[in-house]
Short mmCIF file of C-alpha atoms in Angstrom, two decimals:
data_model
loop_
_atom_site.label_atom_id
_atom_site.label_comp_id
_atom_site.label_asym_id
_atom_site.label_seq_id
_atom_site.Cartn_x
_atom_site.Cartn_y
_atom_site.Cartn_z
CA UNK A 11 0.00 0.00 0.00
CA UNK A 12 2.99 2.33 0.25
CA UNK A 13 3.66 4.90 -2.47
CA UNK A 14 -0.03 5.43 -3.09
CA UNK A 15 0.46 9.17 -3.28
CA UNK A 16 3.09 11.27 -4.98
CA UNK A 17 4.04 14.79 -4.04
CA UNK A 18 2.71 17.40 -6.40
CA UNK A 19 4.24 20.18 -4.36
CA UNK A 20 7.60 19.61 -5.95
CA UNK A 21 9.09 16.69 -7.79
CA UNK A 22 12.52 16.88 -6.31
CA UNK A 23 13.63 14.07 -4.09
CA UNK A 24 14.83 15.77 -0.99
CA UNK A 25 16.76 13.15 0.86
CA UNK A 26 19.39 15.19 2.59
CA UNK A 27 19.16 18.71 3.85
CA UNK A 28 22.55 19.57 2.43
CA UNK A 29 21.50 18.45 -1.04
CA UNK A 30 18.34 20.49 -0.72
CA UNK A 31 20.21 23.53 0.51
CA UNK A 32 22.73 23.29 -2.30
CA UNK A 33 19.93 23.10 -4.78
CA UNK A 34 18.28 26.16 -3.27
CA UNK A 35 21.53 28.06 -3.58
CA UNK A 36 21.82 27.02 -7.21
CA UNK A 37 18.23 28.10 -7.78
CA UNK A 38 18.93 31.43 -6.15
CA UNK A 39 21.92 31.83 -8.42
CA UNK A 40 19.89 30.97 -11.50
CA UNK A 41 17.20 33.37 -10.41
CA UNK A 42 19.75 36.13 -10.20
CA UNK A 43 20.74 35.44 -13.79
CA UNK A 44 17.14 35.35 -14.90
CA UNK A 45 17.50 31.67 -15.78
CA UNK A 46 15.11 30.15 -13.25
CA UNK A 47 12.71 29.20 -16.04
CA UNK A 48 15.03 26.57 -17.45
CA UNK A 49 14.77 24.58 -14.22
CA UNK A 50 11.18 23.67 -15.10
CA UNK A 51 9.04 22.19 -12.38
CA UNK A 52 11.28 23.29 -9.55
CA UNK A 53 10.76 26.88 -10.59
CA UNK A 54 7.01 26.33 -10.69
CA UNK A 55 7.04 24.87 -7.21
CA UNK A 56 9.08 27.78 -5.94
CA UNK A 57 6.68 30.27 -7.47
CA UNK A 58 3.87 28.65 -5.50
CA UNK A 59 5.89 29.35 -2.36
CA UNK A 60 6.23 25.68 -1.49
CA UNK A 61 9.81 25.81 -0.41
CA UNK A 62 10.14 23.57 2.62
CA UNK A 63 10.92 25.47 5.80
CA UNK A 64 14.39 25.20 7.25
CA UNK A 65 15.24 22.48 9.75
CA UNK A 66 15.77 25.31 12.23
CA UNK A 67 12.24 26.72 11.75
CA UNK A 68 10.58 23.30 11.86
CA UNK A 69 12.36 22.21 15.02
CA UNK A 70 12.33 25.49 16.99
CA UNK A 71 8.75 26.72 16.57
CA UNK A 72 6.41 24.08 17.99
CA UNK A 73 3.15 23.60 19.82
CA UNK A 74 3.64 20.62 22.13
CA UNK A 75 1.99 21.68 25.39
CA UNK A 76 3.38 18.65 27.22
CA UNK A 77 6.66 20.61 27.19
CA UNK A 78 5.25 24.09 27.86
CA UNK A 79 2.89 26.46 26.09
CA UNK A 80 5.51 28.79 24.56
CA UNK A 81 6.54 28.15 20.96
CA UNK A 82 10.18 27.74 21.97
CA UNK A 83 9.43 25.66 25.09
CA UNK A 84 9.33 22.25 23.32
CA UNK A 85 12.75 22.76 21.70
CA UNK A 86 14.12 23.68 25.13
CA UNK A 87 12.44 21.00 27.22
CA UNK A 88 11.72 17.97 25.04
CA UNK A 89 15.21 16.50 25.44
CA UNK A 90 13.93 15.09 28.76
CA UNK A 91 11.78 12.59 26.87
CA UNK A 92 12.98 8.99 26.61
CA UNK A 93 11.90 7.57 23.27
CA UNK A 94 13.62 4.20 23.46
CA UNK A 95 12.26 1.67 24.22
CA UNK A 96 8.92 2.67 22.67
CA UNK A 97 5.85 0.57 22.11
CA UNK A 98 2.57 1.38 20.43
CA UNK A 99 -0.47 -0.41 21.78
CA UNK A 100 -2.87 -1.20 18.96
CA UNK A 101 -6.19 -2.39 20.32
CA UNK A 102 -9.95 -2.27 19.97
CA UNK A 103 -11.55 -3.65 16.84
CA UNK A 104 -8.46 -5.24 15.29
CA UNK A 105 -7.56 -8.85 14.51
CA UNK A 106 -4.13 -8.68 16.08
CA UNK A 107 -4.23 -6.40 19.12
CA UNK A 108 -1.04 -6.00 21.12
CA UNK A 109 1.98 -3.95 22.08
CA UNK A 110 4.05 -3.32 18.99
CA UNK A 111 7.69 -2.37 19.52
CA UNK A 112 8.72 0.70 17.50
CA UNK A 113 11.60 -1.23 15.88
CA UNK A 114 9.25 -4.00 14.75
CA UNK A 115 6.86 -1.47 13.24
CA UNK A 116 9.72 0.19 11.35
CA UNK A 117 10.89 -3.17 9.98
CA UNK A 118 7.44 -3.85 8.55
CA UNK A 119 6.74 -0.38 7.13
CA UNK A 120 7.94 1.39 3.99
CA UNK A 121 9.21 4.85 4.84
CA UNK A 122 8.87 7.46 2.12
CA UNK A 123 9.19 11.21 1.90
CA UNK A 124 6.13 13.44 1.88
CA UNK A 125 6.48 17.19 1.48
CA UNK A 126 3.29 18.58 2.99
CA UNK A 127 1.85 21.94 3.82
CA UNK A 128 1.31 22.23 7.57
CA UNK A 129 -1.36 24.69 8.72
CA UNK A 130 -1.76 25.48 12.41
CA UNK A 131 -5.18 26.52 13.72
CA UNK A 132 -3.41 29.67 14.98
CA UNK A 133 -3.11 30.87 11.35
CA UNK A 134 0.56 30.19 10.74
CA UNK A 135 1.93 27.57 8.39
CA UNK A 136 5.03 25.73 7.25
CA UNK A 137 6.04 23.29 4.54
CA UNK A 138 7.60 20.19 6.06
CA UNK A 139 9.51 17.39 4.31
CA UNK A 140 8.34 14.47 6.44
CA UNK A 141 9.59 10.91 6.33
CA UNK A 142 7.05 8.34 7.33
CA UNK A 143 4.76 5.50 6.37
CA UNK A 144 1.09 5.37 5.51
CA UNK A 145 -1.10 4.87 8.56
CA UNK A 146 -3.19 2.50 6.42
CA UNK A 147 -0.25 0.08 6.24
CA UNK A 148 0.05 -0.02 10.03
CA UNK A 149 -3.70 -0.46 10.50
CA UNK A 150 -3.77 -3.24 7.90
CA UNK A 151 -0.91 -4.95 9.69
CA UNK A 152 -3.07 -5.10 12.81
CA UNK A 153 -6.11 -6.11 10.75
CA UNK A 154 -9.05 -3.69 10.94
CA UNK A 155 -12.32 -5.45 11.75
CA UNK A 156 -15.37 -4.72 9.64
CA UNK A 157 -17.36 -2.90 12.35
CA UNK A 158 -14.63 -0.32 13.04
CA UNK A 159 -15.53 3.23 12.06
CA UNK A 160 -13.06 5.46 13.92
CA UNK A 161 -9.43 5.47 15.00
CA UNK A 162 -8.45 6.94 18.38
CA UNK A 163 -4.90 8.04 19.18
CA UNK A 164 -3.17 8.78 22.47
CA UNK A 165 0.06 10.60 23.34
CA UNK A 166 2.44 9.30 25.99
CA UNK A 167 1.53 10.34 29.55
CA UNK A 168 4.73 10.69 31.58
CA UNK A 169 4.63 13.86 33.71
CA UNK A 170 8.11 13.27 35.12
CA UNK A 171 9.51 13.77 31.60
CA UNK A 172 6.72 15.92 30.18
CA UNK A 173 6.45 18.64 32.82
CA UNK A 174 3.58 20.38 31.06
CA UNK A 175 1.36 17.47 32.04
CA UNK A 176 1.59 18.70 35.64
CA UNK A 177 -0.55 21.70 34.66
CA UNK A 178 -4.23 21.42 33.74
CA UNK A 179 -3.93 23.25 30.41
CA UNK A 180 -5.60 20.22 28.82
CA UNK A 181 -7.03 16.99 30.15
CA UNK A 182 -3.96 14.72 29.83
CA UNK A 183 -3.08 12.50 28.08
CA UNK A 184 -3.61 14.25 24.75
CA UNK A 185 -6.02 12.29 22.57
CA UNK A 186 -7.04 12.61 18.95
CA UNK A 187 -9.22 10.76 16.49
CA UNK A 188 -10.03 10.27 12.84
CA UNK A 189 -12.83 8.67 10.93
CA UNK A 190 -11.63 5.35 9.50
CA UNK A 191 -11.75 6.59 5.89
CA UNK A 192 -9.64 9.61 6.89
CA UNK A 193 -7.18 7.34 8.64
CA UNK A 194 -6.92 5.00 5.64
CA UNK A 195 -6.48 7.87 3.16
CA UNK A 196 -3.14 7.71 1.31
CA UNK A 197 -2.24 11.24 2.48
CA UNK A 198 -2.42 10.21 6.15
CA UNK A 199 0.98 9.16 7.45
CA UNK A 200 2.80 8.35 10.65
CA UNK A 201 5.94 10.50 10.49
CA UNK A 202 9.22 9.23 11.92
CA UNK A 203 11.61 11.71 10.34
CA UNK A 204 12.14 15.19 8.90
CA UNK A 205 14.69 15.99 6.20
CA UNK A 206 15.77 12.35 6.29
CA UNK A 207 16.82 12.63 9.93
CA UNK A 208 15.15 11.07 12.94
CA UNK A 209 12.23 13.19 14.05
CA UNK A 210 13.31 15.37 17.02
CA UNK A 211 11.47 15.03 20.33
CA UNK A 212 9.87 18.48 20.03
CA UNK A 213 8.24 17.40 16.78
CA UNK A 214 6.73 14.24 18.29
CA UNK A 215 9.40 11.52 18.43
CA UNK A 216 9.54 8.69 17.78
CA UNK A 217 6.37 8.67 15.70
CA UNK A 218 3.49 11.05 15.17
CA UNK A 219 0.43 11.35 13.00
CA UNK A 220 0.40 13.78 10.04
CA UNK A 221 -2.94 14.64 8.43
CA UNK A 222 -2.05 17.49 6.07
CA UNK A 223 -5.57 18.73 5.27
CA UNK A 224 -6.45 19.25 8.94
CA UNK A 225 -5.25 21.84 11.45
CA UNK A 226 -1.96 20.89 13.03
CA UNK A 227 -3.33 19.89 16.43
CA UNK A 228 -5.01 16.86 14.80
CA UNK A 229 -1.55 15.52 13.99
CA UNK A 230 -0.97 14.03 17.43
CA UNK A 231 2.61 13.56 18.59
CA UNK A 232 4.56 10.81 20.36
CA UNK A 233 1.80 8.24 19.89
CA UNK A 234 1.62 5.28 22.30
CA UNK A 235 -1.83 3.95 21.56
CA UNK A 236 -4.03 3.46 18.51
CA UNK A 237 -7.53 2.07 19.08
CA UNK A 238 -10.10 1.07 16.50
CA UNK A 239 -13.64 1.79 17.59
CA UNK A 240 -17.19 2.12 16.29
CA UNK A 241 -17.87 5.40 18.16
CA UNK A 242 -16.47 8.88 17.57
CA UNK A 243 -13.66 9.15 20.11
CA UNK A 244 -13.12 12.24 22.30
CA UNK A 245 -10.43 14.64 21.05
CA UNK A 246 -8.52 16.86 23.48
CA UNK A 247 -9.16 20.36 22.12
CA UNK A 248 -12.83 19.61 21.57
CA UNK A 249 -13.13 18.40 25.15
CA UNK A 250 -11.38 21.56 26.39
CA UNK A 251 -13.26 24.16 24.30
CA UNK A 252 -16.06 22.57 22.22
CA UNK A 253 -17.18 25.95 20.90
CA UNK A 254 -13.83 26.53 19.21
CA UNK A 255 -12.60 23.09 18.16
CA UNK A 256 -14.61 20.37 16.46
CA UNK A 257 -13.87 16.72 15.76
CA UNK A 258 -13.08 17.28 12.07
CA UNK A 259 -10.96 20.46 12.19
CA UNK A 260 -10.42 20.46 8.43
CA UNK A 261 -8.49 23.47 7.17
CA UNK A 262 -11.22 25.75 5.82
CA UNK A 263 -10.72 29.44 4.99
CA UNK A 264 -14.48 30.05 5.02
CA UNK A 265 -15.09 28.85 8.59
CA UNK A 266 -13.46 31.20 11.09
CA UNK A 267 -12.19 30.28 14.49
CA UNK A 268 -14.43 32.19 16.96
CA UNK A 269 -11.46 34.30 17.99
CA UNK A 270 -9.66 34.84 14.69
CA UNK A 271 -10.07 34.61 10.94
CA UNK A 272 -8.90 31.50 9.10
CA UNK A 273 -8.98 33.17 5.67
CA UNK A 274 -5.25 33.87 5.61
CA UNK A 275 -2.09 32.49 7.13
CA UNK A 276 1.50 33.57 7.54
CA UNK A 277 4.20 31.16 6.51
CA UNK A 278 6.87 30.86 9.15
CA UNK A 279 10.35 31.99 8.17
CA UNK A 280 9.50 35.22 6.35
CA UNK A 281 10.92 37.52 9.00
CA UNK A 282 9.47 40.71 10.44
CA UNK A 283 7.82 41.83 7.20
CA UNK A 284 6.34 38.52 6.00
CA UNK A 285 3.09 38.91 4.05
CA UNK A 286 -0.02 36.89 4.77
CA UNK A 287 -1.13 34.42 2.11
CA UNK A 288 -4.62 33.07 1.44
CA UNK A 289 -5.42 29.79 3.18
CA UNK A 290 -6.43 27.02 0.76
CA UNK A 291 -9.51 24.81 1.16
CA UNK A 292 -8.42 21.56 2.83
CA UNK A 293 -4.99 23.18 2.99
CA UNK A 294 -4.54 22.68 -0.75
CA UNK A 295 -5.55 18.99 -0.75
CA UNK A 296 -9.12 19.61 -1.91
CA UNK A 297 -8.74 17.42 -4.97
CA UNK A 298 -7.59 14.48 -2.87
CA UNK A 299 -9.93 14.69 0.13
CA UNK A 300 -13.03 16.78 -0.64
CA UNK A 301 -14.98 13.65 -1.60
CA UNK A 302 -14.62 12.33 1.97
CA UNK A 303 -17.00 15.08 3.07
CA UNK A 304 -19.57 15.02 0.26
CA UNK A 305 -22.93 16.21 1.49
CA UNK A 306 -21.61 17.35 4.88
CA UNK A 307 -22.20 20.87 6.17
CA UNK A 308 -18.62 21.87 6.93
CA UNK A 309 -19.80 24.87 8.98
CA UNK A 310 -21.62 22.48 11.28
CA UNK A 311 -18.96 19.75 11.29
CA UNK A 312 -16.02 22.12 11.80
CA UNK B 17 17.08 50.93 56.45
CA UNK B 18 16.35 49.72 52.95
CA UNK B 19 13.21 51.84 52.62
CA UNK B 20 15.10 55.02 53.52
CA UNK B 21 17.85 54.17 51.03
CA UNK B 22 15.30 53.62 48.26
CA UNK B 23 13.53 56.88 49.12
CA UNK B 24 16.73 58.95 49.23
CA UNK B 25 17.97 57.41 45.95
CA UNK B 26 14.59 58.08 44.34
CA UNK B 27 14.76 61.71 45.49
CA UNK B 28 18.04 62.18 43.66
CA UNK B 29 16.90 60.62 40.38
CA UNK B 30 14.99 62.87 38.00
CA UNK B 31 11.71 61.45 36.66
CA UNK B 32 12.59 62.33 33.06
CA UNK B 33 15.22 59.57 33.17
CA UNK B 34 12.42 57.07 32.65
CA UNK B 35 11.67 58.64 29.26
CA UNK B 36 15.23 57.74 28.30
CA UNK B 37 15.42 54.27 29.87
CA UNK B 38 11.96 52.83 29.21
CA UNK B 39 12.07 53.11 25.39
CA UNK B 40 15.21 50.94 25.35
CA UNK B 41 13.39 47.57 25.57
CA UNK B 42 11.30 48.49 22.50
CA UNK B 43 14.46 49.23 20.52
CA UNK B 44 15.99 46.00 21.77
CA UNK B 45 12.93 43.94 20.73
CA UNK B 46 12.98 45.61 17.31
CA UNK B 47 16.69 44.86 16.91
CA UNK B 48 16.10 41.22 17.89
CA UNK B 49 13.19 40.97 15.46
CA UNK B 50 15.27 42.29 12.58
CA UNK B 51 18.21 40.02 13.30
CA UNK B 52 16.40 36.72 13.92
CA UNK B 53 16.63 36.96 17.70
CA UNK B 54 12.87 36.59 18.17
CA UNK B 55 12.65 33.13 16.64
CA UNK B 56 10.92 31.78 13.56
CA UNK B 57 7.83 34.01 13.89
CA UNK B 58 9.17 37.46 14.86
CA UNK B 59 5.92 39.35 14.19
CA UNK B 60 3.89 37.55 16.86
CA UNK B 61 6.89 37.57 19.18
CA UNK B 62 7.39 41.36 18.84
CA UNK B 63 3.66 41.95 19.30
CA UNK B 64 3.65 39.79 22.41
CA UNK B 65 6.81 41.32 23.93
CA UNK B 66 5.50 44.89 23.50
CA UNK B 67 2.09 43.97 24.89
CA UNK B 68 3.52 42.15 27.88
CA UNK B 69 5.90 45.00 28.71
CA UNK B 70 2.99 47.45 28.49
CA UNK B 71 1.07 45.31 30.99
CA UNK B 72 4.10 45.20 33.30
CA UNK B 73 4.40 49.01 33.20
CA UNK B 74 0.69 49.37 33.94
CA UNK B 75 1.14 47.09 36.94
CA UNK B 76 4.19 49.09 38.06
CA UNK B 77 2.06 52.25 37.96
CA UNK B 78 -0.63 50.51 39.95
CA UNK B 79 1.90 49.43 42.60
CA UNK B 80 3.03 52.95 43.50
CA UNK B 81 0.22 53.84 45.89
CA UNK B 82 0.24 50.50 47.80
CA UNK B 83 4.04 50.70 48.05
CA UNK B 84 3.79 54.12 49.67
CA UNK B 85 0.90 53.21 51.91
CA UNK B 86 2.06 49.80 53.08
CA UNK B 87 5.86 49.88 52.72
CA UNK B 88 6.60 53.58 53.06
CA UNK B 89 8.37 53.65 49.68
CA UNK B 90 7.66 56.89 47.85
CA UNK B 91 8.00 56.63 44.08
CA UNK B 92 5.07 58.88 43.27
CA UNK B 93 7.12 61.28 41.15
CA UNK B 94 7.80 58.48 38.64
CA UNK B 95 4.17 57.54 38.20
CA UNK B 96 3.37 59.90 35.34
CA UNK B 97 6.36 58.74 33.28
CA UNK B 98 5.46 55.10 33.92
CA UNK B 99 1.87 55.72 32.86
CA UNK B 100 2.81 57.64 29.72
CA UNK B 101 5.35 54.99 28.72
CA UNK B 102 2.79 52.22 29.27
CA UNK B 103 0.62 54.04 26.74
CA UNK B 104 3.54 54.25 24.31
CA UNK B 105 4.02 50.48 24.56
CA UNK B 106 0.29 49.77 24.11
CA UNK B 107 0.35 52.03 21.03
CA UNK B 108 3.41 50.23 19.61
CA UNK B 109 1.76 46.86 20.33
CA UNK B 110 -1.34 48.05 18.44
CA UNK B 111 0.80 49.38 15.59
CA UNK B 112 2.61 46.05 15.14
CA UNK B 113 -0.75 44.28 15.13
CA UNK B 114 -2.16 46.65 12.48
CA UNK B 115 0.81 47.00 10.18
CA UNK B 116 2.81 43.79 10.49
CA UNK B 117 0.30 41.22 11.73
CA UNK B 118 -3.20 41.74 10.29
CA UNK B 119 -2.12 43.72 7.21
CA UNK B 120 -5.57 43.48 5.60
CA UNK B 121 -7.37 46.77 6.29
CA UNK B 122 -10.83 45.27 5.80
CA UNK B 123 -10.13 42.64 8.40
CA UNK B 124 -9.07 45.05 11.13
CA UNK B 125 -12.52 46.47 11.85
CA UNK B 126 -14.10 43.01 11.55
CA UNK B 127 -11.60 41.73 14.12
CA UNK B 128 -12.27 44.61 16.52
CA UNK B 129 -16.02 43.97 16.46
CA UNK B 130 -16.08 40.18 16.17
CA UNK B 131 -13.21 38.99 18.36
CA UNK B 132 -13.78 39.57 22.08
CA UNK B 133 -10.07 39.63 22.99
CA UNK B 134 -9.47 42.35 20.40
CA UNK B 135 -12.58 44.27 21.46
CA UNK B 136 -11.33 44.17 25.05
CA UNK B 137 -7.82 45.23 24.05
CA UNK B 138 -9.10 48.10 21.91
CA UNK B 139 -11.38 49.26 24.73
CA UNK B 140 -8.33 49.41 27.00
CA UNK B 141 -6.43 51.45 24.40
CA UNK B 142 -9.32 53.91 23.92
CA UNK B 143 -9.68 54.40 27.68
CA UNK B 144 -6.00 55.32 27.84
CA UNK B 145 -6.43 58.22 25.41
CA UNK B 146 -8.01 60.69 27.91
CA UNK B 147 -5.45 59.60 30.49
CA UNK B 148 -2.43 60.30 28.35
CA UNK B 149 -4.00 63.55 27.11
CA UNK B 150 -4.31 64.79 30.70
CA UNK B 151 -0.92 63.58 31.93
CA UNK B 152 0.45 67.12 32.31
CA UNK B 153 0.51 69.75 35.05
CA UNK B 154 -1.81 72.08 33.17
CA UNK B 155 -4.55 69.41 33.02
CA UNK B 156 -4.10 68.54 36.67
CA UNK B 157 -4.60 72.19 37.62
CA UNK B 158 -7.47 72.76 35.24
CA UNK B 159 -9.42 69.60 36.14
CA UNK B 160 -8.84 69.85 39.87
CA UNK B 161 -10.59 67.06 41.80
CA UNK B 162 -12.06 65.71 38.55
CA UNK B 163 -8.52 64.74 37.46
CA UNK B 164 -8.27 62.15 40.24
CA UNK B 165 -11.66 60.77 39.32
CA UNK B 166 -10.75 60.58 35.64
CA UNK B 167 -7.51 58.78 36.35
CA UNK B 168 -9.29 56.05 38.25
CA UNK B 169 -9.92 54.80 34.69
CA UNK B 170 -6.45 53.26 35.04
CA UNK B 171 -7.98 50.45 37.10
CA UNK B 172 -10.28 49.55 34.21
CA UNK B 173 -7.42 49.81 31.72
CA UNK B 174 -5.19 47.40 33.66
CA UNK B 175 -8.02 44.90 34.12
CA UNK B 176 -8.90 45.08 30.42
CA UNK B 177 -5.24 44.45 29.58
CA UNK B 178 -5.12 41.34 31.76
CA UNK B 179 -8.43 40.01 30.41
CA UNK B 180 -7.18 40.67 26.86
CA UNK B 181 -4.17 38.43 27.60
CA UNK B 182 -6.32 35.78 29.26
CA UNK B 183 -8.74 35.63 26.32
CA UNK B 184 -6.16 35.31 23.59
CA UNK B 185 -4.31 32.22 24.79
CA UNK B 186 -5.41 28.71 23.91
CA UNK B 187 -6.75 26.80 26.89
CA UNK B 188 -6.12 27.67 30.53
CA UNK B 189 -2.57 28.97 30.83
CA UNK B 190 -0.71 30.02 33.94
CA UNK B 191 0.96 33.28 32.84
CA UNK B 192 -2.12 35.46 32.20
CA UNK B 193 -3.69 34.14 35.41
CA UNK B 194 -0.63 35.27 37.39
CA UNK B 195 -0.90 38.77 35.89
CA UNK B 196 -4.59 38.92 36.73
CA UNK B 197 -3.94 37.75 40.31
CA UNK B 198 -1.23 40.40 40.86
CA UNK B 199 -3.54 43.13 39.53
CA UNK B 200 -6.43 42.02 41.72
CA UNK B 201 -4.10 41.99 44.71
CA UNK B 202 -2.85 45.53 43.98
CA UNK B 203 -6.42 46.77 43.54
CA UNK B 204 -7.50 45.08 46.78
CA UNK B 205 -4.58 46.74 48.64
CA UNK B 206 -5.78 50.22 47.72
CA UNK B 207 -9.38 49.56 48.66
CA UNK B 208 -10.19 51.15 52.01
CA UNK B 209 -13.59 50.63 53.57
CA UNK B 210 -15.49 53.88 54.15
CA UNK B 211 -15.45 55.00 57.73
CA UNK B 212 -18.70 54.22 59.51
CA UNK B 213 -19.12 57.65 61.09
CA UNK B 214 -18.51 59.50 57.85
CA UNK B 215 -22.17 59.64 56.94
CA UNK B 216 -23.47 59.90 60.49
#
């Protein structure tokens, strides 16, 4: 089931940051000479502003309240987290429930690169070159039973390493959920790396969900449990503030957050004078995922 | 005694010094923002730093009377400069929001009306305008006892600032709650029950 989806953002194969950086320098050089056009698709991708963010941006500006509520708190505090050994409990309506060791999962999965837009509910965004495997492959490994309709996820609860869990900002542990068809969609991955390197703790090591057409908080980090169920599972931000955060949380420029507009976003990394850019329906993945929500009132199911 | 030392030092220092010192953090934040020192998202960071410093100055202004009454520390001559500079920081905070953050003119008014935390923040800013306009000796003389009454608006301004902070964060966070608690404490310290025999 791997390789079901190919990046349309850019067709370059970014495997190493250095290679990518070199290429960007070359592109910058070409641009200066007015020759960018000859580089074809890369130039097109660049014109759509789909340059991946730097490793520095991606790993220093994070929301991971288990390590503090400031954007720079996770990068400062997440080193305290022990990610080895790591097991993921897969249970509920599956044929082979059990505790799966992270290493065993990695042996069975095909890791590929996915360059995705990442849109936070707070109206900022990044482009991240993830490495990961399709969640569908993991779920199929455990064998999804026919009655299952939803997938519930849970983050590690370990207050002695995740000091933020000592404060009642949210009802710990952090939980998230997807409808089964969303979970099985080829765009939905479990990320284990960024820029070909191991995913850093502040980004959700050793493995995290990435659902690129939903607001970032749906992409739950440091996952220890995946449960198949026939009922819509509770999700942390909806439990905390139901008026502001729904179960679906699809990126949608026409449905505002009660406290701010979702029509535009600012891409991280543009400095003090960065312009806002329009937010795209389903974060630019409308073609791939809109059919999942046919006939649904997206203002009601926000 | 420490209190005497503070009071005698304060007597020697001219109040205008604060107009030289207090703008420095703003320049420092701006320098950091231009040179990458405010992280990956410098606009929000600059906005937040200016707003938080404004709130701290407002609290400092609010602390002057309780400090004199309960600790015998007299810093009253600095209060006007602290108040005026708190307005400058609120104005800079608002300017960064307008020019660097929101950018879209049409959205600004919509935000002010539709978003409670922005409505509250704007209300605080507007209430500061008569205060800063009357922060001069001429106004104090001209308004007489009404000046004191007018400047009680400060209490509302500080509370609006703290509520603005509380409303804009996601979830229940500690920092804005601490600010609110300090403000409520300072307000409680200046509240004196009316004497019983006053109306008799």
